[in-house]
Short mmCIF file of C-alpha atoms and ligand atoms in Angstrom, two decimals:
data_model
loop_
_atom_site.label_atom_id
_atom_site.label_comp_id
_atom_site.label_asym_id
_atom_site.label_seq_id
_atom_site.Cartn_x
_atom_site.Cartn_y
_atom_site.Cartn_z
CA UNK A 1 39.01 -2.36 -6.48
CA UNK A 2 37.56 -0.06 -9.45
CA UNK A 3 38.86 3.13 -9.37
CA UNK A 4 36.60 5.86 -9.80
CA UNK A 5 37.71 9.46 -11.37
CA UNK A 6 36.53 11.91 -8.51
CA UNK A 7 34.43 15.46 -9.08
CA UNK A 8 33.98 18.23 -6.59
CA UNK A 9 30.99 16.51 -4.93
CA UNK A 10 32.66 12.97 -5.21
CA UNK A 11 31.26 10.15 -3.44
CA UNK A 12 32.63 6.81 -1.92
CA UNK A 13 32.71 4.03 -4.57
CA UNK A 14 30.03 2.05 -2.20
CA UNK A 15 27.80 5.18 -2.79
CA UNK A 16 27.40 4.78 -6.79
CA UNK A 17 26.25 1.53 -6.66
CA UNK A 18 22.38 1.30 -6.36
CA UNK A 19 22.38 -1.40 -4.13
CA UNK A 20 25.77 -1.26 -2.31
CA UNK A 21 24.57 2.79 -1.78
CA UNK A 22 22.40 0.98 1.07
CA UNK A 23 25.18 0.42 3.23
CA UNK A 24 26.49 4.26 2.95
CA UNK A 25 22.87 5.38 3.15
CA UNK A 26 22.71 6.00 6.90
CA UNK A 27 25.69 8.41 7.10
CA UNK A 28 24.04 10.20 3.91
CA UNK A 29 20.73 10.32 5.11
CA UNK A 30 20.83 10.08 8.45
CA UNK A 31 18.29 11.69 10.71
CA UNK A 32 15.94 12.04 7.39
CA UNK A 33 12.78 11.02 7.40
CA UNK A 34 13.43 7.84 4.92
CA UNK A 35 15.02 6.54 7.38
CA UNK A 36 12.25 5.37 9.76
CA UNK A 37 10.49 3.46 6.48
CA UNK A 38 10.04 -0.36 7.75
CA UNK A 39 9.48 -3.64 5.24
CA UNK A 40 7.20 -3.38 2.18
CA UNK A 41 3.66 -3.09 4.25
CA UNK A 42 1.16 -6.13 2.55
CA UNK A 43 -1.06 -3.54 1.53
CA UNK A 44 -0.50 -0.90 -1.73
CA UNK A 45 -1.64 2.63 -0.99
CA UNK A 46 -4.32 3.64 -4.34
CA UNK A 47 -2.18 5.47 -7.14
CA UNK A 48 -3.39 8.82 -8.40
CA UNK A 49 -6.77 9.79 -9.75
CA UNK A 50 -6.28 10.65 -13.67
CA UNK A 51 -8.37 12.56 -15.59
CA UNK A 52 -11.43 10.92 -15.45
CA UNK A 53 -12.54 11.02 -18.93
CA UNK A 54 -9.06 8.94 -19.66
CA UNK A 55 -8.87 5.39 -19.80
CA UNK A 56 -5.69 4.11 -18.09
CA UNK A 57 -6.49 0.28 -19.36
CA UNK A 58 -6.18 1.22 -23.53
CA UNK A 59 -6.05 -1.77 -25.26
CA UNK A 60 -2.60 -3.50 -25.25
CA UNK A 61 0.05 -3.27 -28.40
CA UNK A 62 0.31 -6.93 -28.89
CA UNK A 63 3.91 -6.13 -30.92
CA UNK A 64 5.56 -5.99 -27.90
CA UNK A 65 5.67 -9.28 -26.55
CA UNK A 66 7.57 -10.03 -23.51
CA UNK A 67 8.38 -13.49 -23.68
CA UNK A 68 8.08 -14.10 -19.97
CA UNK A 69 6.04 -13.83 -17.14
CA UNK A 70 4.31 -10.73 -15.49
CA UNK A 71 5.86 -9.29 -12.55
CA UNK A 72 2.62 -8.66 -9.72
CA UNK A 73 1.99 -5.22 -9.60
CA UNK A 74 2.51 -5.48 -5.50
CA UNK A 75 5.89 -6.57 -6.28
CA UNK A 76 6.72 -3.84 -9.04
CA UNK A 77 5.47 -1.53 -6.75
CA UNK A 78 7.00 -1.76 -3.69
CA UNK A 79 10.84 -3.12 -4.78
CA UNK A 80 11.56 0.22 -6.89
CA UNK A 81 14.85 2.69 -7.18
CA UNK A 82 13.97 6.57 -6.97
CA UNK A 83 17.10 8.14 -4.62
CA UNK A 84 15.06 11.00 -4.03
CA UNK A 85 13.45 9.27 -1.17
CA UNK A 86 15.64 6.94 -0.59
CA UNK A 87 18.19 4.27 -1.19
CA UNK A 88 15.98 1.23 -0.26
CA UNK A 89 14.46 -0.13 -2.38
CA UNK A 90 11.03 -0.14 -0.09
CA UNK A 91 10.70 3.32 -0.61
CA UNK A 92 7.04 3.10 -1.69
CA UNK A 93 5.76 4.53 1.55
CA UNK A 94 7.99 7.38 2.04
CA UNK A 95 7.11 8.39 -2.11
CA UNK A 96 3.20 8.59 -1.35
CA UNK A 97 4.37 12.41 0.62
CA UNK A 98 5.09 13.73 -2.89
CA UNK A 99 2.85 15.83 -4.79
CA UNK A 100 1.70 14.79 -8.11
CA UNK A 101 -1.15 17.63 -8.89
CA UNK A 102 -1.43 19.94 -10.37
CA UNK A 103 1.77 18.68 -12.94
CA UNK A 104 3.28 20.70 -15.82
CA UNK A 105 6.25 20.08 -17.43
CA UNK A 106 8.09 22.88 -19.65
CA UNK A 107 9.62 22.59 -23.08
CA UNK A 108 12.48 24.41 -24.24
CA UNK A 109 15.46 24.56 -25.51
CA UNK A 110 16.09 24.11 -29.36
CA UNK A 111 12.15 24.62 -30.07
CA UNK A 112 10.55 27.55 -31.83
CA UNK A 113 7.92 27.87 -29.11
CA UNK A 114 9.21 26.93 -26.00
CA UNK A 115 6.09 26.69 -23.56
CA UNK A 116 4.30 24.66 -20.60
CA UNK A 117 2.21 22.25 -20.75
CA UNK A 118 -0.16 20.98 -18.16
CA UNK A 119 -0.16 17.24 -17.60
CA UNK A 120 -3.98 16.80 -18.32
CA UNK A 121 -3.76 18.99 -21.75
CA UNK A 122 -0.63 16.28 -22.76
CA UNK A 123 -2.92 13.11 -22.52
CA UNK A 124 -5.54 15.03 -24.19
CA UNK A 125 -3.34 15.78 -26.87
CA UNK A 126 -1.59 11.87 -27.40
CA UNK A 127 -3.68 8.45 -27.76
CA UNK A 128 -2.75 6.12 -24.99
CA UNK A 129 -1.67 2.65 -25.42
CA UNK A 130 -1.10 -0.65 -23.32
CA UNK A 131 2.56 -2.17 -23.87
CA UNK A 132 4.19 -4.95 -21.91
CA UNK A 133 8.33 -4.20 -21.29
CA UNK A 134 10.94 -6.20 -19.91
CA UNK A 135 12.40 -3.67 -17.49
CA UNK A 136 16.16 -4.21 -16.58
CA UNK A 137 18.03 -2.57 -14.13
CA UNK A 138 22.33 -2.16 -14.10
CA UNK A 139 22.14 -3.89 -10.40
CA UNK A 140 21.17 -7.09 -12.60
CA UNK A 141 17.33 -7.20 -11.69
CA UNK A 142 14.65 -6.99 -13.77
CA UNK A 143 10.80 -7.46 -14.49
CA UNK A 144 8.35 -7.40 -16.91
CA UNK A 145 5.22 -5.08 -16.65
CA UNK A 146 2.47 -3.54 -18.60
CA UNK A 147 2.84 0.21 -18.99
CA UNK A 148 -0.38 2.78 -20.49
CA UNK A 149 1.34 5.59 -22.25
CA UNK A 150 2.13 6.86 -25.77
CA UNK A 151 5.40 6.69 -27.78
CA UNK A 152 8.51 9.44 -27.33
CA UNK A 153 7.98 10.05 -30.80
CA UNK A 154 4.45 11.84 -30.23
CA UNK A 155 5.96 13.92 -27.39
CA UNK A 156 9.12 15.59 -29.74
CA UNK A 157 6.38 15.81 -32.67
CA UNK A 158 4.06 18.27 -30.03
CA UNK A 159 7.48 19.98 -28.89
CA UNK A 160 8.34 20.80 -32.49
CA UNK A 161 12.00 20.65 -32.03
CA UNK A 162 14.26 22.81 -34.46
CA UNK A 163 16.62 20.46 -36.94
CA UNK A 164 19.58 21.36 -35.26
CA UNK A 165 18.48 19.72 -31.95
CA UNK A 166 20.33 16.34 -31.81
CA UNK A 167 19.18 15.47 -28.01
CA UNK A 168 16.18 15.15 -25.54
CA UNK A 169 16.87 15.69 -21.88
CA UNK A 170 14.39 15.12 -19.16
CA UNK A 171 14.53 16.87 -16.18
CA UNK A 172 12.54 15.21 -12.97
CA UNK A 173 11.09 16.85 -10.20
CA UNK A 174 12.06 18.00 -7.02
CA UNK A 175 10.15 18.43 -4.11
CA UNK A 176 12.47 19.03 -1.63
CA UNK A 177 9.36 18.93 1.54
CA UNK A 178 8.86 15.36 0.40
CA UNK A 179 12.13 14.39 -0.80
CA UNK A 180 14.48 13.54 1.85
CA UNK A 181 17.26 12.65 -0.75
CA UNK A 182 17.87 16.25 -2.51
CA UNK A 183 19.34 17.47 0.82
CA UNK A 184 22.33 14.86 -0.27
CA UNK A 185 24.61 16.81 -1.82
CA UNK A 186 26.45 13.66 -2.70
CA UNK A 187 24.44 13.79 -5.97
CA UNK A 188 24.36 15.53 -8.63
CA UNK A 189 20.45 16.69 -8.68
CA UNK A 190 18.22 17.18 -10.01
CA UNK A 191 17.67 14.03 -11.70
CA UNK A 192 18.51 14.53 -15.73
CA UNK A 193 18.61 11.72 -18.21
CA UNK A 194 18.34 12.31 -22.23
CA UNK A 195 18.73 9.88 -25.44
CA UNK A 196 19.48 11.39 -29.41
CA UNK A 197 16.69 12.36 -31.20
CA UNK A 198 16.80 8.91 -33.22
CA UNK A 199 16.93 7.39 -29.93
CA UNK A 200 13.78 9.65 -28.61
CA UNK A 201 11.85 8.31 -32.29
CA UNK A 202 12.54 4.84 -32.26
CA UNK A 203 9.07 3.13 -31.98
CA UNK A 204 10.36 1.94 -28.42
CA UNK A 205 10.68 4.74 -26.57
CA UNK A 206 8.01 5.22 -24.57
CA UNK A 207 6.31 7.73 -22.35
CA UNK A 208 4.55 6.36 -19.04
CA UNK A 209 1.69 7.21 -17.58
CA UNK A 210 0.17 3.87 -15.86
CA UNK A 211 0.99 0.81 -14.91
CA UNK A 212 -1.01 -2.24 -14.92
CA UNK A 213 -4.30 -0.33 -16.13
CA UNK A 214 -3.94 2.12 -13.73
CA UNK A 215 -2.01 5.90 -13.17
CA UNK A 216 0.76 5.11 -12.52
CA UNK A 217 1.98 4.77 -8.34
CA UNK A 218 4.06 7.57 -7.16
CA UNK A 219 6.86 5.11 -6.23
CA UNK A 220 6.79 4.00 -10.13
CA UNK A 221 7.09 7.81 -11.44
CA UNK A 222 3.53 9.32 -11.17
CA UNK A 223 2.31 11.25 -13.28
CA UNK A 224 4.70 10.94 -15.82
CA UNK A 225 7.45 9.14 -16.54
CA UNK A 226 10.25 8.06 -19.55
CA UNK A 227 10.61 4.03 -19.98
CA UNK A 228 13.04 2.78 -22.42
CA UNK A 229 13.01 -0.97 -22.39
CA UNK A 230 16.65 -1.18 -24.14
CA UNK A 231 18.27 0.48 -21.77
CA UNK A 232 19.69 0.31 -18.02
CA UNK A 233 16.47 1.27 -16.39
CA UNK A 234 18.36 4.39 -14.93
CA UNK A 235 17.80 5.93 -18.29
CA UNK A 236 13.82 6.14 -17.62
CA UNK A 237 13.95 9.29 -15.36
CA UNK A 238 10.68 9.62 -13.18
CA UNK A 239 8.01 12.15 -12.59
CA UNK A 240 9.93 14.55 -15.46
CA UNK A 241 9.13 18.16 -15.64
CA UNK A 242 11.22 19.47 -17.89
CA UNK A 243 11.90 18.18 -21.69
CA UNK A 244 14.81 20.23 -23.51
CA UNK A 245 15.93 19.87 -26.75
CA UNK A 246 19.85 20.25 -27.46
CA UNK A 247 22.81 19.91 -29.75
CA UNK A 248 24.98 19.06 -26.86
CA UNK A 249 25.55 15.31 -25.01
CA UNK A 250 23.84 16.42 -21.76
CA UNK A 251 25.52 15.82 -18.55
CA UNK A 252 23.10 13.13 -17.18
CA UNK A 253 22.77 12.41 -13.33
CA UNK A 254 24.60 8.78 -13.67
CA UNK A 255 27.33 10.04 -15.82
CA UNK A 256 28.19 12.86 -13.69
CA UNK A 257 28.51 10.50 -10.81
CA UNK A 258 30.56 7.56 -11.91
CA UNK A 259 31.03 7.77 -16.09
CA UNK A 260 32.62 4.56 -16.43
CA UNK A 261 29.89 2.73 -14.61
CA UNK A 262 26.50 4.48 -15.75
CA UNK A 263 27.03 6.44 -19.36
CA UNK A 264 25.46 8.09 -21.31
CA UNK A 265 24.33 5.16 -23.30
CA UNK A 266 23.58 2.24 -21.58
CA UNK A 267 22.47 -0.02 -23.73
CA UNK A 268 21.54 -3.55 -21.77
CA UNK A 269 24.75 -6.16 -23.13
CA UNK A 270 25.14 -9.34 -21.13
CA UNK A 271 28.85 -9.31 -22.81
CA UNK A 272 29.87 -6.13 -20.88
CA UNK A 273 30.01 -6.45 -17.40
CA UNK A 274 29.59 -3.12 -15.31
CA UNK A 275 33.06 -2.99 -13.94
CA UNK A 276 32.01 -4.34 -10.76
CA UNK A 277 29.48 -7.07 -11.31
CA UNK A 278 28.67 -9.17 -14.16
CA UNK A 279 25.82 -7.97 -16.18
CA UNK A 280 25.40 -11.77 -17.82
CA UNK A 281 22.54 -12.86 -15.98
CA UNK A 282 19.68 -11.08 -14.34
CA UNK A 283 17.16 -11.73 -11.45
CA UNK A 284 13.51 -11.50 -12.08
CA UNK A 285 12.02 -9.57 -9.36
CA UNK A 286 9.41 -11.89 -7.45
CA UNK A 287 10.25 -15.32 -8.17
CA UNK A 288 14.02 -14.68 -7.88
CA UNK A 289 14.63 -17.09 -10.55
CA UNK A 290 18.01 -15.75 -12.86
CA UNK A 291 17.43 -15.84 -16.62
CA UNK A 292 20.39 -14.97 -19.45
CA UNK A 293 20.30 -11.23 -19.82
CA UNK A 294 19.71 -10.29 -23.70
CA UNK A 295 21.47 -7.87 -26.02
CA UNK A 296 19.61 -4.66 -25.44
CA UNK A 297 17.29 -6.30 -23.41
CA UNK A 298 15.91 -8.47 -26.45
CA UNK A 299 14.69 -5.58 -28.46
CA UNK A 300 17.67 -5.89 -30.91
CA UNK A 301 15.73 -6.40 -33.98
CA UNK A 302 13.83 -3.10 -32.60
CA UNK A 303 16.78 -0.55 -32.06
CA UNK A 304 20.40 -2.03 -33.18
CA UNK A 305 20.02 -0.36 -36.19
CA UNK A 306 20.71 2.76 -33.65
CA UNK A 307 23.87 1.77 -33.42
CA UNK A 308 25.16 0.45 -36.24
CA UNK A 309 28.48 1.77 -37.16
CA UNK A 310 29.35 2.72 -32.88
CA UNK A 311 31.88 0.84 -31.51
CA UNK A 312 32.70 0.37 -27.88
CA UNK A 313 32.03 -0.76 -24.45
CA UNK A 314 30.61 2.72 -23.57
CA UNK A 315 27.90 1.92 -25.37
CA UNK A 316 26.61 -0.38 -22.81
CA UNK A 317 27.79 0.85 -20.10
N1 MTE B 6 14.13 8.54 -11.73
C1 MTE B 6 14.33 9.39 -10.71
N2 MTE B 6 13.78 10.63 -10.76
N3 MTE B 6 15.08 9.04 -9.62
C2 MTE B 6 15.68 7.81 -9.53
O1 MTE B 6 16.37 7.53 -8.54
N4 MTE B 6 16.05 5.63 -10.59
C3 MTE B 6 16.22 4.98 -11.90
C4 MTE B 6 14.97 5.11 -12.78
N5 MTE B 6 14.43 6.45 -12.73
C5 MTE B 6 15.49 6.89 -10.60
C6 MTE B 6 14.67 7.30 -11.68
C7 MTE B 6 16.60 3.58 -11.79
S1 MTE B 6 18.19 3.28 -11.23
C8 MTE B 6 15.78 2.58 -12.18
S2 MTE B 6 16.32 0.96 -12.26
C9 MTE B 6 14.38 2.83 -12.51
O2 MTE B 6 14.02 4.19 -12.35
C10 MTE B 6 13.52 1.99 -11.60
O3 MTE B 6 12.17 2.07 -11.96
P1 MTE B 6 11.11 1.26 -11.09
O4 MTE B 6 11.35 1.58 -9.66
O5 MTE B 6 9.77 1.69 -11.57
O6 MTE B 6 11.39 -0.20 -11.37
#
């Protein structure tokens, strides 16, 4: 059995693991309100209005070619990870109680005008776009969606980081009337995740705003979310707030809990296993069918430049 170094707010080694975290998720969360969500309902409750003079549907980026099939958007949408409401992965229902306007989300940090800016005044300020992503997950499943947003790269050119910043760090929300989760004090919240600057301007890196033409779903990260297709998908921290700029490694959510199993890094490798499952082969959401997982999720040619010179199994892990 993989032993895990232990923190103040340690948790069982069944807790860190997304999916085995289902069986400890009744003593954790007992009596919450999570609990009494049944099976994925047939029907999808409507995602948020956007602005209305902003198109959702932009035309699609045809660079980014997945290579595979589309996951349905009922299935994207209602098999999703976001421990704030829960540790099923039907969570969908429960995530509809969260509140998604007005947003803002603050930027500080290493900037020379740290400030707030409202949700609506960031679209306004970025030109949407329409890419298709693999999406992989460390618990080996994965899918393939079209996401409306605008690259990471426009969001740190509007923050105007200072040159001495080296990171980005998103901090997500928390809502704690609608988020049965955050009274866990098994984790480590609120949610933070962050990537270098080079990592933050690779053509990639993506900010989320909609999925499949439309804003995006709350269980998906309405209004606002990171996606970084390279990447573990616990990396792509939802419904973000906060966006600091530092010189420091931040201490993300993932890598407080269990360091050896969810880094700072993780970069998708089929060739290094997560210590307690084989990350060789992954599971397409939907058709269950189990296809070779790629080096950083197939967008090598994209990002390994990145990396060149890092050595390491940290790197992907
Ligand atoms: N963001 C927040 N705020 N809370 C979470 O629990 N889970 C992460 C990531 N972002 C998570 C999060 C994990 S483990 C994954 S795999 C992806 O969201 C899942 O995104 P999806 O549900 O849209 O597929």
């Amino acid at each position: 059995m993989q032993i895990l170094r232990r923190r103040g707010w340690e948790i069982p080694e069944r807790l860190v693991t997304p999916e085995a975290a289902v069986l400890g998720r009744r003593a954790v969360l007992a009596g919450a309100a999570a609990l009494t969500a049944g099976p994925a309902a047939a029907a999808v409750l409507p995602a948020a209005v956007p602005p209305a003079s902003i198109s959702m549907d932009p035309p699609r980026d045809m660079a980014f070619r997945a290579g595979r099939a589309l996951t349905p958007y009922k299935v994207a949408t209602t098999y999703n990870n976001y421990y704030e409401f829960s540790l099923y992965k039907d969570l969908w229902r429960e995530a509809q109680k969260m509140t998604i306007a007005p947003w803002s989300i603050r930027i500080d940090g290493m900037v020379a005008n740290p400030r707030t800016i409202g949700f609506e005044d960031l679209l306004r300020q970025v030109k949407l776009e329409q890419r298709v992503y693999r999406h992989r997950c460390v618990e080996a499943w994965a899918m393939t969606v079209p996401w409306t947003g605008f690259p990471m790269a426009e969001l740190v050119k509007l923050a105007a980081p200072l040159s001495g910043a080296k990171y980005v760090v998103f901090t997500t929300v928390e809502q704690p009337a609608a988020m049965p989760g955050l009274d866990s004090p098994l984790f480590p919240w609120p949610y933070v995740e962050g990537v270098t600057m080079a990592e933050a301007m690779n053509e990639l890196a993506f900010v989320s705003v909609g999925l499949y033409g439309k804003p995006l779903p709350k269980q998906s990260g309405a209004p606002i979310r990171i996606t970084l297709p390279w990447k573990y998908g616990f990396k792509s921290g939802k419904a973000f707030v906060k966006v600091s700029f530092t010189d420091r490694q931040p201490k993300t959510f993932w890598a407080q809990i269990s360091p050896s199993e969810y880094g700072f890094w993780a970069n998708v490798n089929p060739a290094v296993p997560h210590p307690r499952w084989s990350q060789a082969t992954e599971r397409l959401i939907g058709t269950d069918q189990r296809v070779p997982t790629q080096i950083f999720n197939g967008y090598g040619p994209f990002v390994a430049s990145l990396y060149a010179g890092m050595k390491g199994v940290m790197l992907y892990r």
